[in-house]
Every structure is written in structure tokens, then in C-alpha cells.
Short mmCIF file of C-alpha atoms and ligand atoms in Angstrom, two decimals:
data_model
loop_
_atom_site.label_atom_id
_atom_site.label_comp_id
_atom_site.label_asym_id
_atom_site.label_seq_id
_atom_site.Cartn_x
_atom_site.Cartn_y
_atom_site.Cartn_z
CA MET A 1 0.00 0.00 0.00
CA THR A 2 1.22 3.51 -0.70
CA ASN A 3 1.27 6.01 2.06
CA SER A 4 -0.56 9.16 1.03
CA LEU A 5 -0.56 11.20 4.22
CA ASP A 6 -0.50 14.46 2.30
CA THR A 7 -3.71 13.77 0.43
CA MET A 8 -5.54 12.19 3.35
CA GLY A 9 -8.77 13.97 4.24
CA VAL A 10 -12.04 13.41 6.00
CA ASP A 11 -14.98 12.50 3.77
CA ARG A 12 -17.47 15.11 4.96
CA ASP A 13 -20.50 13.54 3.31
CA ARG A 14 -19.66 10.04 4.51
CA LEU A 15 -19.28 11.29 8.10
CA TRP A 16 -22.51 13.28 7.84
CA SER A 17 -24.49 10.35 6.46
CA THR A 18 -23.52 8.22 9.48
CA ILE A 19 -24.64 11.02 11.83
CA GLU A 20 -27.97 11.24 10.01
CA GLU A 21 -28.53 7.49 9.92
CA LEU A 22 -27.71 7.00 13.59
CA GLY A 23 -29.95 9.98 14.42
CA ARG A 24 -32.93 8.01 13.12
CA VAL A 25 -32.43 5.34 15.81
CA GLY A 26 -34.49 6.34 18.84
CA ALA A 27 -35.98 9.34 17.00
CA TYR A 28 -39.14 10.84 18.50
CA GLU A 29 -41.27 13.92 17.84
CA ASP A 30 -40.63 16.55 20.51
CA GLU A 31 -43.62 18.89 20.69
CA ASN A 32 -41.84 21.27 23.02
CA ALA A 33 -38.86 21.72 20.73
CA GLY A 34 -40.99 21.52 17.59
CA THR A 35 -38.64 19.08 15.90
CA THR A 36 -37.45 15.47 15.91
CA GLY A 37 -35.28 14.49 18.85
CA VAL A 38 -33.29 11.41 19.78
CA ARG A 39 -33.92 9.27 22.85
CA ARG A 40 -31.54 6.40 23.47
CA LEU A 41 -31.34 6.19 27.24
CA ALA A 42 -28.44 4.04 28.41
CA LEU A 43 -28.85 0.28 28.06
CA THR A 44 -32.40 0.51 26.69
CA ASP A 45 -33.39 -1.34 23.52
CA GLU A 46 -32.98 1.93 21.59
CA ASP A 47 -29.42 2.35 22.87
CA MET A 48 -28.66 -1.21 21.80
CA ALA A 49 -30.19 -0.61 18.36
CA GLY A 50 -27.86 2.37 17.94
CA ARG A 51 -24.91 0.25 18.97
CA ARG A 52 -25.85 -2.54 16.56
CA LEU A 53 -25.87 -0.10 13.67
CA VAL A 54 -22.49 1.35 14.60
CA LEU A 55 -20.93 -2.04 15.40
CA GLY A 56 -22.00 -3.19 11.93
CA TRP A 57 -20.06 -0.24 10.48
CA PHE A 58 -17.04 -1.11 12.65
CA GLU A 59 -17.09 -4.68 11.40
CA ALA A 60 -17.53 -3.61 7.77
CA ALA A 61 -14.45 -1.40 8.25
CA GLY A 62 -12.49 -4.51 9.26
CA LEU A 63 -12.12 -3.55 12.92
CA SER A 64 -11.99 -6.29 15.52
CA VAL A 65 -14.66 -5.55 18.09
CA ARG A 66 -14.68 -6.56 21.74
CA HIS A 67 -16.40 -5.26 24.85
CA ASP A 68 -15.64 -5.18 28.55
CA ARG A 69 -17.92 -6.25 31.40
CA MET A 70 -19.33 -2.74 31.65
CA GLY A 71 -20.43 -2.97 28.01
CA ASN A 72 -17.81 -0.47 26.80
CA VAL A 73 -16.90 -1.34 23.20
CA TYR A 74 -13.38 -1.27 21.71
CA ALA A 75 -13.09 -1.55 17.91
CA ARG A 76 -9.48 -2.08 16.96
CA ARG A 77 -7.43 -1.31 13.88
CA ALA A 78 -4.16 -3.18 14.24
CA GLY A 79 -0.89 -1.29 14.46
CA LEU A 80 2.41 -2.15 12.78
CA ASP A 81 3.61 -2.97 16.27
CA ASP A 82 0.39 -4.39 17.62
CA GLY A 83 1.81 -5.02 21.07
CA LEU A 84 2.01 -1.28 21.75
CA ALA A 85 -0.68 0.45 23.79
CA PRO A 86 -3.39 1.81 21.48
CA VAL A 87 -4.42 5.37 20.72
CA ARG A 88 -8.13 5.49 21.51
CA VAL A 89 -10.74 7.81 20.06
CA GLY A 90 -14.37 7.71 21.03
CA SER A 91 -17.30 8.91 23.08
CA HIS A 92 -20.80 7.54 23.75
CA LEU A 93 -23.97 6.58 21.86
CA ASP A 94 -26.53 6.96 24.65
CA THR A 95 -28.48 10.21 24.86
CA VAL A 96 -30.50 12.18 27.39
CA ASN A 97 -34.29 11.83 27.07
CA THR A 98 -34.49 15.01 24.97
CA GLY A 99 -31.29 14.50 22.97
CA GLY A 100 -29.99 15.68 19.63
CA ARG A 101 -27.96 13.88 16.99
CA PHE A 102 -24.45 15.06 17.87
CA ASP A 103 -23.76 14.72 21.61
CA GLY A 104 -21.55 11.63 21.83
CA ALA A 105 -22.40 10.36 18.34
CA LEU A 106 -19.90 12.70 16.70
CA GLY A 107 -17.02 11.34 18.79
CA VAL A 108 -17.78 7.71 17.95
CA LEU A 109 -18.66 8.23 14.29
CA GLY A 110 -15.69 10.58 13.94
CA GLY A 111 -13.51 7.73 15.24
CA LEU A 112 -15.00 5.47 12.56
CA GLU A 113 -14.35 8.14 9.93
CA ILE A 114 -10.71 8.41 11.07
CA VAL A 115 -10.25 4.68 10.58
CA ARG A 116 -11.92 4.84 7.17
CA CYS A 117 -9.60 7.71 6.18
CA LEU A 118 -6.52 5.78 7.27
CA ASP A 119 -7.74 2.84 5.18
CA ASP A 120 -8.48 5.03 2.14
CA ALA A 121 -5.02 6.56 2.34
CA GLY A 122 -3.33 3.21 2.92
CA ILE A 123 -1.76 4.45 6.11
CA GLN A 124 -0.55 2.03 8.71
CA THR A 125 0.04 3.42 12.16
CA GLN A 126 2.74 2.13 14.46
CA ARG A 127 0.33 1.78 17.37
CA PRO A 128 -3.12 0.24 17.14
CA VAL A 129 -6.01 2.70 16.91
CA GLU A 130 -9.18 1.82 18.83
CA VAL A 131 -12.58 3.43 18.48
CA VAL A 132 -14.38 3.31 21.82
CA VAL A 133 -18.07 3.44 22.72
CA PHE A 134 -18.56 4.08 26.43
CA THR A 135 -21.70 2.83 28.15
CA ASP A 136 -24.00 5.39 29.82
CA GLU A 137 -22.17 8.69 29.59
CA GLU A 138 -25.29 10.75 30.14
CA GLY A 139 -26.27 9.53 33.58
CA VAL A 140 -29.96 10.25 33.04
CA ARG A 141 -31.24 6.74 33.58
CA PHE A 142 -28.97 5.49 36.38
CA GLU A 143 -28.28 8.90 37.91
CA THR A 144 -24.53 9.12 37.72
CA VAL A 145 -22.69 10.69 34.82
CA THR A 146 -19.86 9.09 32.71
CA LEU A 147 -20.57 5.72 34.29
CA GLY A 148 -18.97 3.40 31.71
CA SER A 149 -15.76 5.39 31.39
CA ALA A 150 -15.58 5.80 35.20
CA VAL A 151 -15.64 2.00 35.49
CA ALA A 152 -13.05 1.71 32.70
CA SER A 153 -10.79 4.15 34.56
CA GLY A 154 -11.24 2.33 37.88
CA ARG A 155 -12.90 5.31 39.62
CA ILE A 156 -16.16 3.40 40.09
CA PRO A 157 -15.89 -0.36 40.79
CA LEU A 158 -17.89 -2.56 38.40
CA GLU A 159 -19.80 -4.15 41.27
CA ARG A 160 -20.99 -0.73 42.49
CA ALA A 161 -21.99 0.30 38.97
CA ARG A 162 -23.97 -2.92 38.45
CA LYS A 163 -26.09 -2.17 41.53
CA LEU A 164 -27.22 1.28 40.37
CA ALA A 165 -30.92 1.28 39.55
CA ASP A 166 -33.20 3.42 37.39
CA PRO A 167 -36.40 4.93 38.87
CA GLN A 168 -38.25 1.67 38.04
CA GLY A 169 -35.70 -0.34 40.02
CA VAL A 170 -34.04 -1.92 36.97
CA THR A 171 -30.32 -2.24 37.64
CA VAL A 172 -27.32 -1.65 35.40
CA GLY A 173 -26.28 -5.25 36.12
CA SER A 174 -29.58 -6.76 34.98
CA GLU A 175 -29.51 -4.65 31.80
CA LEU A 176 -25.92 -5.68 31.05
CA ASP A 177 -27.01 -9.32 31.56
CA ARG A 178 -30.11 -8.88 29.38
CA HIS A 179 -28.04 -7.49 26.50
CA GLY A 180 -25.34 -10.16 26.84
CA LEU A 181 -22.69 -7.63 27.86
CA SER A 182 -21.69 -8.99 31.27
CA ASP A 183 -19.38 -11.64 29.86
CA GLY A 184 -16.84 -9.23 28.32
CA ASP A 185 -13.21 -8.51 29.16
CA PRO A 186 -12.28 -7.63 32.74
CA VAL A 187 -12.58 -3.94 33.53
CA PRO A 188 -10.48 -1.86 34.07
CA GLY A 189 -8.48 -3.33 31.19
CA PRO A 190 -5.21 -2.38 29.50
CA GLU A 191 -4.54 1.35 29.47
CA PRO A 192 -4.38 3.33 26.24
CA TYR A 193 -1.32 5.29 25.12
CA ALA A 194 -3.59 8.32 24.67
CA TYR A 195 -7.29 9.11 24.38
CA LEU A 196 -8.89 11.73 22.11
CA GLU A 197 -12.52 12.77 21.84
CA CYS A 198 -14.32 15.11 19.47
CA HIS A 199 -17.61 16.56 20.74
CA ILE A 200 -20.09 19.26 19.89
CA GLU A 201 -19.37 22.25 22.15
CA GLN A 202 -22.85 22.38 23.72
CA GLY A 203 -22.39 26.10 24.37
CA PRO A 204 -22.25 29.39 22.45
CA VAL A 205 -18.55 30.36 22.46
CA LEU A 206 -17.16 29.00 19.18
CA ALA A 207 -20.11 30.09 17.04
CA ARG A 208 -20.19 33.57 18.59
CA GLU A 209 -16.48 34.06 18.04
CA ASP A 210 -16.54 32.42 14.62
CA VAL A 211 -13.77 29.98 15.61
CA GLN A 212 -13.74 26.60 13.87
CA VAL A 213 -12.64 24.30 16.71
CA GLY A 214 -12.05 24.41 20.44
CA VAL A 215 -9.04 22.76 22.04
CA VAL A 216 -10.38 21.69 25.42
CA THR A 217 -7.93 22.21 28.25
CA GLY A 218 -10.11 20.89 31.06
CA ILE A 219 -13.53 20.01 32.46
CA PHE A 220 -15.51 21.51 35.32
CA ALA A 221 -15.87 19.72 38.65
CA ILE A 222 -19.30 18.12 39.03
CA THR A 223 -21.48 17.25 41.99
CA TRP A 224 -24.94 15.72 41.70
CA LYS A 225 -27.14 15.41 44.74
CA GLU A 226 -30.53 13.82 45.26
CA ILE A 227 -32.57 15.47 48.00
CA VAL A 228 -35.75 13.96 49.42
CA PHE A 229 -38.08 16.03 51.62
CA THR A 230 -40.68 14.14 53.60
CA GLY A 231 -43.72 15.94 55.04
CA VAL A 232 -47.43 15.14 55.27
CA SER A 233 -49.98 15.19 52.44
CA ALA A 234 -52.97 17.21 53.60
CA HIS A 235 -56.00 19.12 52.38
CA ALA A 236 -55.00 22.29 50.55
CA GLY A 237 -58.05 24.26 51.60
CA THR A 238 -58.47 23.30 55.22
CA THR A 239 -54.99 22.75 56.62
CA PRO A 240 -53.85 25.95 58.36
CA TYR A 241 -50.37 27.16 57.38
CA GLU A 242 -48.89 26.52 60.82
CA LEU A 243 -49.99 22.86 60.68
CA ARG A 244 -48.54 22.11 57.24
CA HIS A 245 -45.51 19.93 56.52
CA ASN A 246 -45.10 20.99 52.90
CA ALA A 247 -42.34 19.07 51.11
CA GLY A 248 -42.97 20.96 47.87
CA LEU A 249 -42.27 24.25 49.62
CA ALA A 250 -38.90 22.94 50.83
CA ALA A 251 -37.91 21.92 47.27
CA ALA A 252 -38.93 25.33 45.96
CA LEU A 253 -36.90 27.11 48.66
CA VAL A 254 -33.81 25.10 47.69
CA THR A 255 -34.29 25.98 44.01
CA VAL A 256 -34.39 29.67 44.94
CA ALA A 257 -31.38 29.29 47.27
CA LEU A 258 -29.37 27.77 44.39
CA HIS A 259 -30.27 30.70 42.19
CA GLU A 260 -29.18 33.14 44.90
CA MET A 261 -25.91 31.27 45.47
CA VAL A 262 -24.97 31.41 41.81
CA SER A 263 -26.13 35.03 41.39
CA SER A 264 -24.06 36.13 44.39
CA GLY A 265 -20.85 35.49 42.43
CA ARG A 266 -19.29 33.98 45.57
CA TYR A 267 -18.70 30.64 43.87
CA GLY A 268 -16.82 31.78 40.76
CA ASP A 269 -18.15 30.26 37.54
CA MET A 270 -20.56 27.94 39.38
CA ARG A 271 -23.68 26.73 37.55
CA ALA A 272 -26.41 25.03 39.53
CA THR A 273 -29.57 23.34 38.26
CA ALA A 274 -32.51 21.64 39.94
CA GLY A 275 -33.32 19.53 36.89
CA ARG A 276 -35.75 17.03 38.36
CA VAL A 277 -38.45 17.72 40.92
CA GLU A 278 -41.09 15.12 41.69
CA GLN A 279 -43.79 15.77 44.22
CA TYR A 280 -46.25 13.36 45.78
CA PRO A 281 -49.18 13.12 45.35
CA ASN A 282 -48.84 15.89 42.73
CA ALA A 283 -52.43 17.05 42.95
CA THR A 284 -53.90 20.55 42.87
CA ASN A 285 -55.72 20.33 46.16
CA VAL A 286 -53.19 18.36 48.23
CA VAL A 287 -50.23 19.82 50.16
CA PRO A 288 -47.22 17.86 48.82
CA GLY A 289 -46.31 15.10 51.25
CA SER A 290 -42.95 14.35 49.70
CA ALA A 291 -40.65 15.85 47.13
CA LEU A 292 -37.60 14.44 45.42
CA MET A 293 -35.26 16.87 43.70
CA THR A 294 -31.87 16.62 42.02
CA VAL A 295 -29.19 19.27 42.05
CA ASP A 296 -26.44 19.49 39.42
CA MET A 297 -23.53 21.79 40.40
CA ARG A 298 -20.53 22.51 38.19
CA CYS A 299 -17.58 24.89 38.35
CA SER A 300 -13.92 25.01 37.43
CA ASP A 301 -12.52 25.37 40.93
CA ALA A 302 -12.47 22.63 43.60
CA ALA A 303 -12.52 25.12 46.51
CA HIS A 304 -15.58 26.88 45.10
CA MET A 305 -17.28 23.49 44.70
CA ALA A 306 -16.55 22.54 48.31
CA ALA A 307 -17.88 25.88 49.60
CA ALA A 308 -20.99 25.66 47.42
CA GLN A 309 -21.76 22.17 48.68
CA GLU A 310 -21.65 23.42 52.26
CA ALA A 311 -23.92 26.30 51.31
CA LEU A 312 -26.34 23.90 49.62
CA ASP A 313 -26.43 21.63 52.66
CA ALA A 314 -27.18 24.64 54.87
CA ALA A 315 -29.92 25.74 52.45
CA VAL A 316 -31.47 22.26 52.64
CA ARG A 317 -31.50 22.41 56.45
CA ARG A 318 -33.08 25.89 56.43
CA ALA A 319 -35.70 24.82 53.88
CA ALA A 320 -36.62 21.73 55.91
CA GLU A 321 -37.00 23.84 59.02
CA GLU A 322 -39.12 26.47 57.28
CA ALA A 323 -41.41 23.85 55.70
CA LYS A 324 -41.43 21.62 58.84
CA VAL A 325 -40.31 18.50 56.93
CA GLU A 326 -37.50 15.94 57.13
CA ALA A 327 -34.64 16.05 54.61
CA SER A 328 -32.19 13.44 53.37
CA VAL A 329 -29.36 14.15 50.95
CA ARG A 330 -27.41 11.66 48.81
CA ILE A 331 -24.49 12.38 46.48
CA THR A 332 -25.06 10.53 43.18
CA ALA A 333 -22.10 11.85 41.16
CA GLN A 334 -18.94 13.66 42.07
CA SER A 335 -15.76 14.34 40.17
CA PRO A 336 -13.01 16.92 40.58
CA PRO A 337 -12.02 19.42 37.90
CA VAL A 338 -9.98 17.79 35.12
CA GLU A 339 -6.95 19.23 33.34
CA PHE A 340 -6.07 17.65 30.03
CA ASP A 341 -2.52 16.78 29.05
CA PRO A 342 -0.71 19.94 27.84
CA GLU A 343 1.17 17.98 25.16
CA VAL A 344 -2.04 16.55 23.74
CA CYS A 345 -3.59 20.03 23.76
CA THR A 346 -0.52 21.36 21.92
CA ALA A 347 -0.70 18.50 19.39
CA LEU A 348 -4.37 19.31 18.71
CA ALA A 349 -3.73 23.06 18.38
CA LYS A 350 -0.77 22.37 16.08
CA SER A 351 -2.84 20.02 14.00
CA ALA A 352 -5.49 22.75 13.59
CA SER A 353 -3.00 25.45 12.68
CA ASN A 354 -1.19 23.22 10.16
CA LEU A 355 -4.55 22.65 8.48
CA GLY A 356 -5.47 26.35 8.48
CA ILE A 357 -8.34 25.66 10.89
CA SER A 358 -8.86 28.38 13.51
CA SER A 359 -8.90 27.24 17.14
CA ARG A 360 -9.07 28.54 20.68
CA GLU A 361 -8.57 26.95 24.06
CA MET A 362 -11.61 26.42 26.26
CA VAL A 363 -12.81 24.65 29.39
CA SER A 364 -15.84 22.33 29.23
CA GLY A 365 -18.85 22.83 31.48
CA ALA A 366 -20.20 19.47 30.27
CA ALA A 367 -18.92 16.13 31.50
CA HIS A 368 -17.15 13.88 29.01
CA ASP A 369 -15.68 10.40 28.91
CA ALA A 370 -12.33 12.05 28.16
CA GLY A 371 -12.43 13.44 31.71
CA GLU A 372 -12.39 9.89 33.08
CA MET A 373 -9.79 8.75 30.57
CA ALA A 374 -7.45 11.54 31.72
CA ALA A 375 -6.89 9.46 34.87
CA LEU A 376 -5.35 6.68 32.76
CA GLY A 377 -3.01 8.68 30.55
CA PRO A 378 -2.71 11.64 28.20
CA ALA A 379 -6.14 12.75 27.01
CA GLY A 380 -7.57 15.66 25.10
CA MET A 381 -10.64 16.91 23.30
CA VAL A 382 -11.71 18.92 20.29
CA PHE A 383 -14.99 20.85 20.26
CA VAL A 384 -16.93 21.83 17.16
CA PRO A 385 -19.41 24.72 17.20
CA GLY A 386 -23.11 24.20 17.76
CA LEU A 387 -25.71 26.49 16.18
CA GLN A 388 -28.39 28.54 18.00
CA ASP A 389 -26.16 29.48 20.93
CA GLY A 390 -24.94 25.91 21.10
CA ILE A 391 -28.21 24.56 22.44
CA SER A 392 -27.76 20.93 23.55
CA HIS A 393 -29.60 18.25 25.52
CA ASN A 394 -32.37 19.48 23.24
CA PRO A 395 -33.54 18.12 19.86
CA GLN A 396 -32.53 21.41 18.27
CA GLU A 397 -28.85 20.65 18.87
CA TYR A 398 -27.12 21.18 15.52
CA SER A 399 -23.70 21.46 13.97
CA THR A 400 -22.91 21.63 10.26
CA PRO A 401 -21.31 18.97 8.03
CA GLU A 402 -18.34 21.33 7.52
CA ALA A 403 -17.86 21.97 11.24
CA CYS A 404 -18.00 18.25 12.06
CA ALA A 405 -15.51 17.47 9.29
CA ASP A 406 -13.15 20.20 10.55
CA GLY A 407 -13.15 18.73 14.05
CA ILE A 408 -12.50 15.20 12.83
CA THR A 409 -9.79 16.39 10.42
CA VAL A 410 -7.96 17.97 13.36
CA MET A 411 -8.35 14.71 15.30
CA LEU A 412 -7.14 12.62 12.34
CA ARG A 413 -3.82 14.47 12.16
CA ALA A 414 -3.36 14.25 15.91
CA VAL A 415 -4.15 10.50 15.87
CA CYS A 416 -1.49 10.01 13.19
CA GLU A 417 1.00 11.93 15.28
CA LEU A 418 0.24 10.03 18.49
CA ALA A 419 -0.08 6.58 16.88
CA GLY A 420 3.02 7.13 14.77
CA VAL A 421 3.02 7.04 11.01
CA PRO A 422 6.43 6.20 9.49
CA ALA A 423 6.23 9.21 7.13
CA LEU A 424 5.73 11.53 10.09
CA GLN A 425 8.70 10.24 12.09
C1 GLV B 1 -23.41 15.03 30.21
O1 GLV B 1 -23.76 15.35 29.11
C2 GLV B 1 -23.33 16.02 31.25
O2 GLV B 1 -22.49 16.93 31.15
O3 GLV B 1 -24.16 15.98 32.16
MN1 MN B 2 -21.63 13.84 25.49
MN1 MN B 3 -24.78 14.92 27.05
#
């Protein structure tokens, strides 16, 4: 085979057609967003249908596909020295319940496109290249984010992950069993030489500044908490205020306290969201007897996160007192801020500038599998712009074929550099 590194390029239309085809798996009509969304919650039949489609493409590309006991998939293109640790590229195929077509999918399908480009150009890399699909990045169903990659990195033990349950009581373990994924390779497995991930930005910065790609230097710290307030359901018209034990009031007070904490500016770039609130019995004429709420807190600084958690706990105590209810608090996800490897960031920025693609450094407010992979070795990320202020976790999430191709082109060059191509050495 001839080595045509100079002429190698991403096939924009081929990449785009895989994004479109995968986007039809789990598609649903979202009345709120007024467009078609994607719903492939982790380890559901829809998620597995998405995987089957993509695994078929991996196999057609000649990759050897295996999975670990957490269901994470590794599709391998052999290296000239196949005993070397692989360069991995990937992301996830699961979505939130109101997802778009790009979050996660771009990283996996971009990995496939990179392999196809290497094949087209007849390039053999020194190290193997593996395209990875991590199980349950979104955390919507089993309530902890980046679960599959956290198990792959050793941060969360497999046995703990298997016990996590969705609101219906269905566990990760039973779903892995049902889909025949529990019998894979031991996890954590062999470490990669480096890990790269391309992702839609999910924010407004690149589009506003008209920059083609972001080189991600780090990821915000994350804490998720589940708070349950327990009071007494009672008649809304007859129960005097001083006799109420209103769990819904407590949840509302915490939502307002979060808003005040963030608005105060005392916690730096903190963002806080009460994304899920469920009241019982949820009826117009009944004082809520219980309320379950989740809180998602993110910021770039560990000290700000620690202080904000204390402030939240104090706000929960005050709210419980005011509403005369009991409170219990459980942490469901927690990870420190991540800094990506400076050399990988430099390689990605150099790759962009060599290609005449404009780039800027940025920090991610969203969680990513790359954040977990950074614990195992050098890792880095490329962001591509999203349209409409980068709206994401919404069916309107959109990036263009050109923007996606730019991001994957930058990744392709960096993969060649990290995996070693004789012509580059
Ligand atoms: C995942 O998308 C997250 O950042 O919550
Ligand atoms: Mn994602
Ligand atoms: Mn997401």
C-alpha cells in the first residue's frame, strides 16, 4: 500500500451520512422543541439498536470488536507494532431523554471516519487505533454521569456500577445481563497510550467568536445530589399554614437558594440546576407530602465546589425547618475538575493550525468520557461549534457537516502523530 498522508482527508458527506442514519435510531417527535429528537437512554433497547448499527459499520471497516464487562466497546485497527498500547478515540452513543444527533455520536462516528480515512489513504500506524463506545455517559437513567468510562478508569468499581438502579428499580447489572454484555473482558483493562474525543461544544462560544474548533484544556468539577423532603400530604383548603408539613415548599426554597448562590458570584463560575423535581401526590388540592429533587452543580474550581456544597447543605437544612419536613441528601455523582494533558492540547492546536483551521482553548462545562480517561493517561478533546447558541440536551442541537468534518480532520492528524506514522517520524 502507498502512504498518502498528504492527500488524506475526512470525507465530509460520509461522516454526515452516518450522523444522520444513527440519528434516526431512537428518534421521536418533541412537541416542546418543535422538531425530531433522539432518545436512546443508556442500556435501553434503543441504545442497543444504535450500537448494533455502529458495530456493523465497525465490522464492515475490518475492525476487531470486543467489549468489557461494563459494556464499553473497543473496535481495533491493528498497528504495525500491535503489542504497543493503542491510541483510543471515542465517546458515547446513549443520549438524554431530549437529545440531539451530535452529543456523543460525533465522537464515535468521527472515530470510525478516522479509521476509514486511514484505510483510504493506505496508512498504517505504528500503534493500534481503537474506536471506543462508552456505556452510559449521560447519567440520566442510572443517575450518575460518565458511568462506563468511570468503570473503565477504575474510579467506580464494576460491582458498584452494576447495583445502580433506574427509577423503576431496573439495575445496570440486569440490563448488562439482558443485553449479553456482562461476559466481556475484565474492567479496568489495559490502558491506552492516549485518548482523544471530538464533541459538539454544547455552548455558544465558538459560534459567537466564529472559531472553527475548540481545544479543550479541562472540564468543570461536578457534583450531583438527590434530596428527598418528607412531610405530610394534607388538604390544601383546610390545613392551616402553621400545621402544614409541605415538602414541595422545601424543594422550591432550595431551588431559589441555588439561584441566589450562583447570582451572588461567591462561587466563581458555578452553575447550579434543579433539573428534576417530583412531588407526591402531585395534585392541585393536596399539600405535597414528599418531594424528590436533584441538584447538578458545576464549576472550574475545587474550593468553590466545596464551599458551594456546604452552602447547599445549609440551604437544605433551612428549607426543611421552614417547611417543617424531614430532609435526606445523597451524592449521586462527584468528580473533581480535570486538566487535560498539555502535550495533547498542543498537538491538537498544532494540527489545527497546520490545516489552516482556527482554534481557541476552552474549558468544558459538560462532563465527558475524556475526563475519566485523563486518569489513565494523556487525554484531550476537540470541540466543534453548535448552532443557536450551542443549544444541547435538546432536539434542536445542531452542527454543520463542515464543522464536524473540521473537528475530525484535526483529530485525524493528531491521531497520526500520536499513533506514529512512518512518514511523520
Ligand atoms: C453530560 O452530558 C453532562 O455533562 O451531564
Ligand atoms: Mn456527550
Ligand atoms: Mn450529554
